[in-house]
Coordinates of C-alpha atoms in Angstrom, one line a residue:
M30 CA -36.8 -12.1 -25.4
I31 CA -35.5 -12.1 -21.8
I32 CA -32.4 -10.1 -21.3
K33 CA -30.3 -11.3 -18.3
P34 CA -29.0 -8.6 -16.0
Y35 CA -25.3 -7.9 -16.1
K36 CA -24.9 -8.5 -12.4
S37 CA -26.4 -11.1 -10.1
E38 CA -29.1 -9.7 -7.8
G39 CA -29.0 -10.4 -4.1
P40 CA -26.1 -11.9 -2.2
I41 CA -23.3 -13.6 -4.2
Y42 CA -22.4 -17.1 -3.4
I43 CA -19.0 -17.8 -4.8
R44 CA -18.4 -21.3 -6.1
E45 CA -14.9 -22.6 -5.2
Q46 CA -12.8 -23.0 -8.3
K47 CA -9.4 -24.6 -9.0
G48 CA -7.2 -23.9 -12.0
F49 CA -4.1 -22.2 -13.4
F50 CA -5.1 -18.6 -12.5
Q51 CA -6.5 -19.6 -9.2
R52 CA -3.1 -21.2 -8.2
I53 CA -1.3 -18.0 -9.2
R54 CA -3.6 -15.8 -7.2
R55 CA -3.6 -18.1 -4.1
N56 CA 0.2 -18.5 -4.1
L57 CA 0.7 -14.8 -4.6
G58 CA -1.9 -14.0 -1.9
W59 CA 0.0 -16.2 0.6
L60 CA 3.3 -14.6 -0.3
L61 CA 1.8 -11.1 0.2
M62 CA 0.1 -12.0 3.4
L63 CA 3.2 -13.6 4.9
T64 CA 5.3 -10.6 3.8
F65 CA 2.8 -8.2 5.4
I66 CA 3.0 -10.1 8.7
A67 CA 6.8 -10.7 8.6
I68 CA 8.1 -7.2 7.8
P69 CA 7.6 -5.7 11.3
W70 CA 9.6 -8.6 12.8
I71 CA 12.7 -7.9 10.8
Q72 CA 15.5 -6.5 13.0
Y73 CA 18.2 -4.2 11.8
N74 CA 20.9 -2.8 14.1
G75 CA 19.1 -4.1 17.2
Q76 CA 15.8 -2.4 16.4
Q77 CA 12.7 -2.9 14.2
A78 CA 13.7 -2.4 10.6
V79 CA 10.4 -0.9 9.5
L80 CA 8.6 1.3 12.1
L81 CA 6.3 4.2 11.3
D82 CA 6.3 6.0 14.7
V83 CA 3.6 8.5 14.3
A84 CA 3.8 9.7 18.0
T85 CA 7.4 10.9 17.5
Q86 CA 6.9 11.8 13.8
K87 CA 9.7 9.5 12.8
F88 CA 9.6 6.8 10.1
T89 CA 12.4 4.2 10.2
I90 CA 13.0 2.0 7.1
F91 CA 16.2 0.0 7.7
T92 CA 19.1 2.7 7.4
L93 CA 16.7 5.4 6.4
T94 CA 15.0 7.6 9.0
L95 CA 12.4 10.0 7.7
F96 CA 11.0 13.1 9.5
P97 CA 8.0 15.3 8.4
Q98 CA 10.4 17.5 6.4
D99 CA 11.4 14.4 4.4
F100 CA 7.9 13.5 3.3
I101 CA 8.6 14.5 -0.3
I102 CA 9.8 10.9 -0.6
V103 CA 6.3 9.7 0.5
A104 CA 4.7 11.9 -2.2
M105 CA 7.1 10.5 -4.7
L106 CA 6.4 6.9 -3.6
F107 CA 2.6 7.5 -4.1
M108 CA 3.3 8.9 -7.6
V109 CA 5.4 5.9 -8.5
G110 CA 2.6 3.6 -7.3
A111 CA 0.0 5.6 -9.3
F112 CA 2.0 5.6 -12.6
A113 CA 3.0 1.9 -12.1
L114 CA -0.7 1.1 -11.6
F115 CA -1.6 3.1 -14.8
F116 CA 1.1 1.2 -16.7
V117 CA -0.1 -2.3 -15.5
T118 CA -3.8 -1.3 -16.1
N119 CA -3.1 -0.2 -19.7
W120 CA -1.2 -3.4 -20.3
L121 CA -3.2 -6.1 -18.4
G122 CA -6.4 -4.4 -17.3
R123 CA -7.4 -4.7 -13.6
V124 CA -4.9 -7.5 -12.6
W125 CA -4.0 -5.4 -9.5
C126 CA -7.6 -5.8 -8.3
G127 CA -7.8 -9.5 -9.2
Y128 CA -4.5 -10.7 -7.8
T129 CA -2.8 -8.3 -5.4
C130 CA -5.4 -5.9 -4.0
P131 CA -5.7 -6.5 -0.2
Q132 CA -9.5 -6.2 -0.5
T133 CA -9.6 -9.1 -2.9
I134 CA -7.1 -11.2 -1.0
W135 CA -8.9 -10.9 2.3
M136 CA -12.3 -11.3 0.6
L137 CA -11.3 -14.6 -1.0
M138 CA -9.7 -15.7 2.3
F139 CA -12.9 -15.1 4.2
S140 CA -14.8 -16.9 1.4
W141 CA -12.4 -19.8 1.8
V142 CA -13.2 -20.0 5.5
E143 CA -16.9 -19.8 4.7
Q144 CA -16.7 -22.7 2.3
R145 CA -14.8 -24.8 4.8
V146 CA -17.5 -24.2 7.5
E147 CA -20.8 -23.9 5.6
G148 CA -20.0 -26.1 2.6
T149 CA -20.3 -25.7 -1.2
R150 CA -22.2 -23.0 -3.0
N151 CA -25.4 -24.9 -3.1
Q152 CA -25.1 -26.0 0.5
R153 CA -24.6 -22.4 1.6
I154 CA -27.7 -21.3 -0.4
Q155 CA -29.8 -24.0 1.2
L156 CA -28.4 -23.1 4.7
D157 CA -29.4 -19.5 4.3
K158 CA -32.9 -20.5 3.2
S159 CA -33.3 -23.0 6.0
A160 CA -34.9 -22.2 9.4
W161 CA -32.8 -21.3 12.3
G162 CA -31.8 -24.4 14.2
F163 CA -28.8 -25.9 16.1
T164 CA -26.9 -26.7 12.9
K165 CA -27.4 -23.3 11.4
W166 CA -26.5 -21.5 14.6
R167 CA -23.4 -23.7 15.0
K168 CA -22.1 -23.1 11.5
K169 CA -22.8 -19.3 11.5
L170 CA -21.2 -18.8 14.9
T171 CA -18.1 -20.9 13.9
K172 CA -17.8 -18.9 10.7
H173 CA -18.1 -15.5 12.3
S174 CA -15.8 -16.5 15.1
A175 CA -13.1 -17.5 12.6
W176 CA -13.7 -14.2 10.7
L177 CA -13.3 -12.2 13.9
V178 CA -10.1 -14.0 14.8
L179 CA -8.7 -13.3 11.4
S180 CA -9.8 -9.7 11.6
L181 CA -8.1 -9.2 15.0
L182 CA -4.9 -10.8 13.8
T183 CA -5.0 -8.6 10.7
A184 CA -5.5 -5.5 12.7
T185 CA -2.8 -6.4 15.2
S186 CA -0.3 -7.1 12.4
F187 CA -1.2 -3.8 10.8
L188 CA -0.5 -1.9 14.1
T189 CA 3.0 -3.5 14.4
Y190 CA 4.0 -1.1 11.6
F191 CA 3.3 1.8 14.0
I192 CA 4.0 0.2 17.4
P193 CA 7.1 -2.1 18.0
A194 CA 5.9 -5.6 17.3
K195 CA 7.4 -7.2 20.4
T196 CA 5.9 -4.5 22.6
L197 CA 2.4 -4.8 21.0
Y198 CA 2.2 -8.6 21.3
L199 CA 3.7 -8.7 24.8
E200 CA 1.2 -6.2 26.0
M201 CA -1.6 -8.1 24.2
L202 CA -0.6 -11.3 26.0
T203 CA -0.5 -9.6 29.4
F204 CA -3.7 -7.5 28.7
E205 CA -1.8 -4.2 29.1
W206 CA -2.9 -2.5 25.9
S207 CA -3.5 1.2 26.4
G208 CA -6.8 2.7 25.5
I209 CA -5.6 4.3 22.3
T210 CA -4.0 1.0 21.2
S211 CA -7.1 -1.0 21.9
F212 CA -9.2 1.6 20.0
W213 CA -7.2 1.4 16.8
V214 CA -6.8 -2.4 16.9
F215 CA -10.5 -3.0 17.3
L216 CA -11.4 -0.3 14.8
F217 CA -9.2 -1.9 12.1
A218 CA -10.5 -5.3 13.1
L219 CA -14.1 -4.1 12.7
C220 CA -13.2 -2.6 9.3
T221 CA -11.6 -5.8 8.1
Y222 CA -14.5 -7.9 9.4
G223 CA -17.0 -5.7 7.7
N224 CA -15.2 -5.3 4.4
A225 CA -14.1 -8.9 3.8
G226 CA -17.1 -10.5 5.4
F227 CA -20.0 -8.4 4.3
L228 CA -19.3 -5.6 1.9
R229 CA -17.0 -7.8 -0.2
E230 CA -17.5 -7.0 -3.9
K231 CA -19.4 -3.8 -3.0
M232 CA -16.1 -2.2 -2.0
C233 CA -14.8 -2.9 -5.5
T234 CA -17.9 -2.0 -7.5
V235 CA -19.3 0.9 -5.4
A236 CA -16.7 2.4 -3.0
C237 CA -13.5 2.0 -4.9
P238 CA -13.0 4.8 -7.5
Y239 CA -10.5 2.7 -9.5
S240 CA -13.3 0.7 -11.2
R241 CA -14.9 4.0 -12.3
F242 CA -11.9 5.6 -14.1
Q243 CA -10.1 2.5 -15.2
S244 CA -11.7 2.7 -18.7
V245 CA -9.7 5.8 -19.5
M246 CA -6.6 3.7 -19.3
F247 CA -7.9 0.9 -21.5
D248 CA -7.3 0.8 -25.2
K249 CA -7.8 -1.7 -28.0
D250 CA -4.5 -3.4 -27.0
T251 CA -5.3 -3.9 -23.3
L252 CA -5.5 -7.5 -22.2
V253 CA -8.7 -8.2 -20.4
V254 CA -10.9 -11.2 -19.7
T255 CA -12.9 -11.7 -22.8
Y256 CA -15.6 -14.1 -24.0
D257 CA -15.3 -15.3 -27.6
S258 CA -18.9 -14.8 -28.7
A259 CA -18.2 -15.8 -32.3
R260 CA -17.1 -19.2 -31.1
G261 CA -19.5 -19.5 -28.1
E262 CA -22.8 -18.5 -29.6
N263 CA -25.5 -19.8 -29.9
R264 CA -25.1 -21.0 -26.4
G265 CA -27.1 -23.8 -25.0
P266 CA -27.0 -27.1 -23.0
R267 CA -26.2 -30.4 -24.8
K268 CA -25.0 -33.9 -24.1
R269 CA -21.2 -34.3 -23.9
K270 CA -21.1 -36.5 -27.1
A271 CA -23.5 -34.4 -29.0
D272 CA -22.4 -32.5 -32.2
P273 CA -22.9 -28.8 -31.5
K274 CA -22.9 -28.0 -35.2
A275 CA -25.8 -30.4 -35.7
L276 CA -27.7 -28.6 -33.0
N277 CA -26.8 -25.2 -34.3
L278 CA -25.0 -24.4 -31.1
G279 CA -21.6 -22.8 -30.3
D280 CA -19.1 -24.1 -27.8
C281 CA -20.7 -22.4 -24.8
V282 CA -22.8 -25.0 -23.0
D283 CA -24.5 -22.4 -20.8
C284 CA -23.4 -24.1 -17.6
N285 CA -23.4 -20.7 -15.8
L286 CA -20.2 -21.7 -13.9
C287 CA -18.4 -18.5 -15.1
V288 CA -21.1 -16.5 -13.2
E289 CA -21.1 -18.7 -10.1
V290 CA -17.3 -18.4 -9.6
C291 CA -17.2 -14.6 -10.2
P292 CA -16.5 -12.6 -7.0
A293 CA -18.4 -9.7 -8.5
G294 CA -21.3 -11.8 -9.6
I295 CA -21.2 -10.7 -13.3
D296 CA -21.7 -12.6 -16.5
I297 CA -18.6 -12.1 -18.6
R298 CA -20.5 -13.3 -21.7
N299 CA -22.4 -10.0 -21.7
G300 CA -19.2 -8.2 -22.5
L301 CA -16.7 -6.1 -20.6
Q302 CA -18.1 -4.6 -17.4
Y303 CA -16.5 -2.2 -15.0
E304 CA -17.2 -4.6 -12.1
C305 CA -14.8 -7.2 -13.7
I306 CA -11.5 -7.4 -11.7
N307 CA -9.7 -9.5 -14.2
C308 CA -9.2 -12.3 -11.7
G309 CA -9.4 -15.1 -14.3
L310 CA -11.7 -17.4 -12.2
C311 CA -14.2 -17.6 -15.0
I312 CA -11.4 -18.6 -17.4
D313 CA -10.5 -21.6 -15.1
A314 CA -14.2 -22.6 -14.8
C315 CA -14.7 -22.4 -18.5
D316 CA -11.5 -24.3 -19.3
D317 CA -12.7 -27.1 -17.0
T318 CA -16.0 -27.3 -18.9
M319 CA -14.2 -27.2 -22.3
N320 CA -12.0 -30.2 -21.1
K321 CA -15.1 -32.2 -20.1
F322 CA -16.8 -31.7 -23.4
G323 CA -13.6 -32.2 -25.4
Y324 CA -13.6 -28.7 -26.8
E325 CA -10.6 -26.3 -27.2
K326 CA -9.8 -24.2 -24.2
G327 CA -9.9 -20.4 -24.5
L328 CA -13.6 -19.7 -24.9
I329 CA -13.0 -17.2 -22.1
K330 CA -9.4 -15.9 -22.0
Y331 CA -7.2 -12.9 -21.6
A332 CA -7.2 -11.1 -24.9
S333 CA -7.2 -7.6 -26.4
G334 CA -9.7 -6.1 -28.7
E335 CA -7.1 -6.3 -31.5
Q336 CA -6.6 -10.0 -30.9
M337 CA -10.3 -10.7 -31.0
A338 CA -10.4 -8.9 -34.3
G339 CA -7.7 -11.2 -35.6
K340 CA -4.9 -8.6 -35.4
K341 CA -1.7 -8.4 -33.3
T342 CA -1.4 -6.4 -30.1
N343 CA 1.0 -3.5 -30.2
P344 CA 3.3 -3.7 -27.1
F345 CA 5.0 -0.3 -27.9
R346 CA 1.9 1.9 -28.0
L347 CA 2.4 5.5 -26.9
K348 CA 0.2 5.4 -23.8
L349 CA 1.9 2.2 -22.4
V350 CA 5.4 3.4 -23.1
G351 CA 4.6 6.9 -21.6
Y352 CA 3.3 5.3 -18.4
G353 CA 6.4 3.1 -18.2
V354 CA 8.9 6.0 -18.8
L355 CA 7.2 8.2 -16.2
T356 CA 7.3 5.3 -13.7
V357 CA 11.0 4.7 -14.3
M358 CA 11.8 8.4 -14.1
L359 CA 10.1 8.8 -10.8
I360 CA 11.8 5.7 -9.4
V361 CA 15.2 7.2 -10.5
A362 CA 14.3 10.6 -9.0
M363 CA 13.3 8.9 -5.7
F364 CA 16.5 6.9 -5.4
A365 CA 18.5 10.0 -6.3
W366 CA 16.8 12.0 -3.5
V367 CA 17.6 9.2 -1.0
V368 CA 21.2 9.0 -2.1
Q369 CA 21.7 12.8 -1.9
R370 CA 19.7 13.2 1.3
T371 CA 21.7 14.8 4.2
P372 CA 21.6 12.7 7.4
I373 CA 21.5 15.9 9.5
E374 CA 18.9 18.7 9.6
A375 CA 19.5 22.1 11.2
S376 CA 18.0 25.5 11.5
V377 CA 19.2 28.8 12.9
L378 CA 16.8 31.1 14.8
R379 CA 17.9 34.6 16.0
D380 CA 16.9 35.9 19.3
R381 CA 13.7 37.9 18.7
G382 CA 14.2 40.1 21.7
A383 CA 17.0 42.2 20.2
L384 CA 19.1 42.2 17.0
Y385 CA 22.3 42.6 19.1
R386 CA 23.6 43.6 22.5
V387 CA 26.8 45.2 23.8
N388 CA 28.5 43.4 26.7
Y389 CA 30.5 44.9 29.5
E390 CA 33.7 44.8 27.4
G391 CA 32.1 46.9 24.7
L392 CA 31.9 43.9 22.3
V393 CA 28.8 43.2 20.1
E394 CA 27.0 40.0 20.8
N395 CA 24.4 38.3 18.6
P396 CA 22.5 35.4 20.3
Y397 CA 21.1 32.5 18.2
T398 CA 19.4 29.2 18.8
L399 CA 20.5 26.2 16.7
T400 CA 18.1 23.3 16.2
I401 CA 19.9 20.1 15.2
I402 CA 18.2 16.8 14.2
N403 CA 20.3 13.6 14.1
K404 CA 18.7 11.7 11.2
T405 CA 21.1 8.8 11.4
Q406 CA 20.6 5.7 13.5
Q407 CA 23.8 6.2 15.6
T408 CA 24.5 8.4 18.6
L409 CA 26.7 11.3 17.4
H410 CA 28.7 14.2 18.9
Y411 CA 28.2 17.4 17.0
T412 CA 30.5 20.4 16.9
I413 CA 29.6 23.9 15.8
A414 CA 31.9 26.3 14.0
I415 CA 31.4 29.6 12.2
S416 CA 32.9 31.2 9.0
G417 CA 32.5 34.4 7.2
L418 CA 33.5 36.7 10.0
A419 CA 37.2 36.3 10.7
E420 CA 37.0 38.7 13.7
A421 CA 34.1 36.9 15.4
K422 CA 34.2 34.4 18.2
L423 CA 31.7 31.6 18.8
T424 CA 30.5 30.7 22.3
S425 CA 28.9 27.3 22.3
P426 CA 29.3 23.8 23.9
D427 CA 32.4 22.0 22.8
T428 CA 30.3 19.1 21.6
T429 CA 26.7 18.2 21.7
L430 CA 25.5 14.6 22.1
I431 CA 22.4 13.7 20.1
Q432 CA 20.7 10.4 20.2
P433 CA 19.4 8.7 16.9
G434 CA 16.4 10.5 15.5
M435 CA 16.4 13.1 18.3
M436 CA 16.4 16.9 18.1
R437 CA 18.4 19.3 20.3
R438 CA 18.1 23.1 20.6
I439 CA 21.5 24.7 21.4
P440 CA 21.8 28.4 22.4
V441 CA 25.0 30.0 21.0
T442 CA 26.5 33.5 20.9
V443 CA 28.6 35.2 18.2
T444 CA 30.8 38.0 19.6
A445 CA 32.9 40.6 17.7
D446 CA 34.4 44.0 18.1
G447 CA 32.1 46.4 16.2
F448 CA 35.1 48.5 15.1
D449 CA 36.6 45.5 13.2
I450 CA 33.4 45.1 11.1
S451 CA 32.7 47.6 8.4
N452 CA 29.0 46.6 7.6
K453 CA 26.1 46.9 10.0
V454 CA 24.8 43.6 8.7
S455 CA 27.3 40.8 7.9
K456 CA 26.7 37.3 6.7
V457 CA 27.8 34.5 9.0
K458 CA 27.8 30.8 8.3
F459 CA 27.3 28.1 11.0
I460 CA 29.0 24.8 10.2
I461 CA 27.7 21.8 12.1
F462 CA 29.4 18.4 11.7
A463 CA 29.7 15.1 13.5
E464 CA 33.0 14.3 15.2
E465 CA 32.6 10.6 14.4
D466 CA 32.0 11.2 10.7
P467 CA 32.9 14.7 9.4
S468 CA 31.1 13.9 6.1
I469 CA 27.9 14.3 8.1
S470 CA 27.7 18.1 8.1
I471 CA 25.5 21.0 7.2
T472 CA 26.0 24.7 6.7
K473 CA 23.4 27.3 7.6
D474 CA 23.5 31.0 6.8
S475 CA 22.4 33.8 9.1
Y476 CA 23.3 37.4 9.8
F477 CA 25.4 39.3 12.3
Y478 CA 24.2 42.8 13.3
K479 CA 26.0 45.7 15.0
N480 CA 25.2 49.2 16.0

């Protein structure tokens, strides 16, 4: 008995397939790609709405401006993404990989280009086997040129999240890219070209860790692409009008289309395999074959282990509910942090040269440096006041103008008569607020020293 390997050996030639799940993935892929390209072009208050300016360590997302000290929100966002992925995986298997993962979307886009240039699956196989001639060179150069253009556009679109889109494209058209910009664009273009054009399924089956640990999130109620072996076996070819029961055959006609359309090159009839990305292409291919032979659809389908055993799937199992609750809790916590976030950041640093000094009038002076960050998107005038020492006097600028997202260091001095203060160390509060909007304020504690 010859046992077929679980995965195709050698290069994978994906057969183009149409169908219900392919339409979902293609429409969703177009939506995600257009969203990816369009977001950096959205303007808000006269500037790019989403800009991750690494050079100035400032991330702008519409009304929200994030600085390095705000990166707890980034950690929370990653946690939300992780638990949401766990939730979806426990519910629907690897649908993220099959429908929304950028690697899959770009891989199938490159495959689509390949099919338009080099032809069908069989034509591509024959082309690769043929000797190098004018036709083969023409098709290969056309394909790789199209891939490189797509890679360059992808990389440029990605860089518009970090460099203003208008600036990046204007400099591209005028050939004025800096060395660092050119380096990152061509590096990301090379990575896109290599991943989507050559590595393809190897990124999913070898490099991506998700395929390795996904099984710990599966259970008997997880919906995965499943082959109904009880109905399909014994598999074998037959004429369309032949009676499979008379031939002692199941509904599987062994056309092998489910393998030929699989981006990972596996045979789903051999059971669940970690390479399977739950894309549903094999379902569309099998349903087409079932229609042609007049058989019932669903020989390959999304089903859980419980459904295949004739039982009902439990939608309220502990693991699924737990992932869902944790995801919602993290989303609520993230939004609560954003709502309560103070649009001003400040710190107080004492002069390290001396705790205090006595001026020519015999008064005690304590010098400080206040650092203020304007985390809003408006230019504001900030005023500084003190409290906690009724006898003290603050010497500082009347107002300090700070541009959006900018930081200013302001030297100030607190002066008091030492005989009016009983303690050698007294607590003093610095109150910083915006004149345009007093609700934008912050209080920082420090200490006043005397002899």
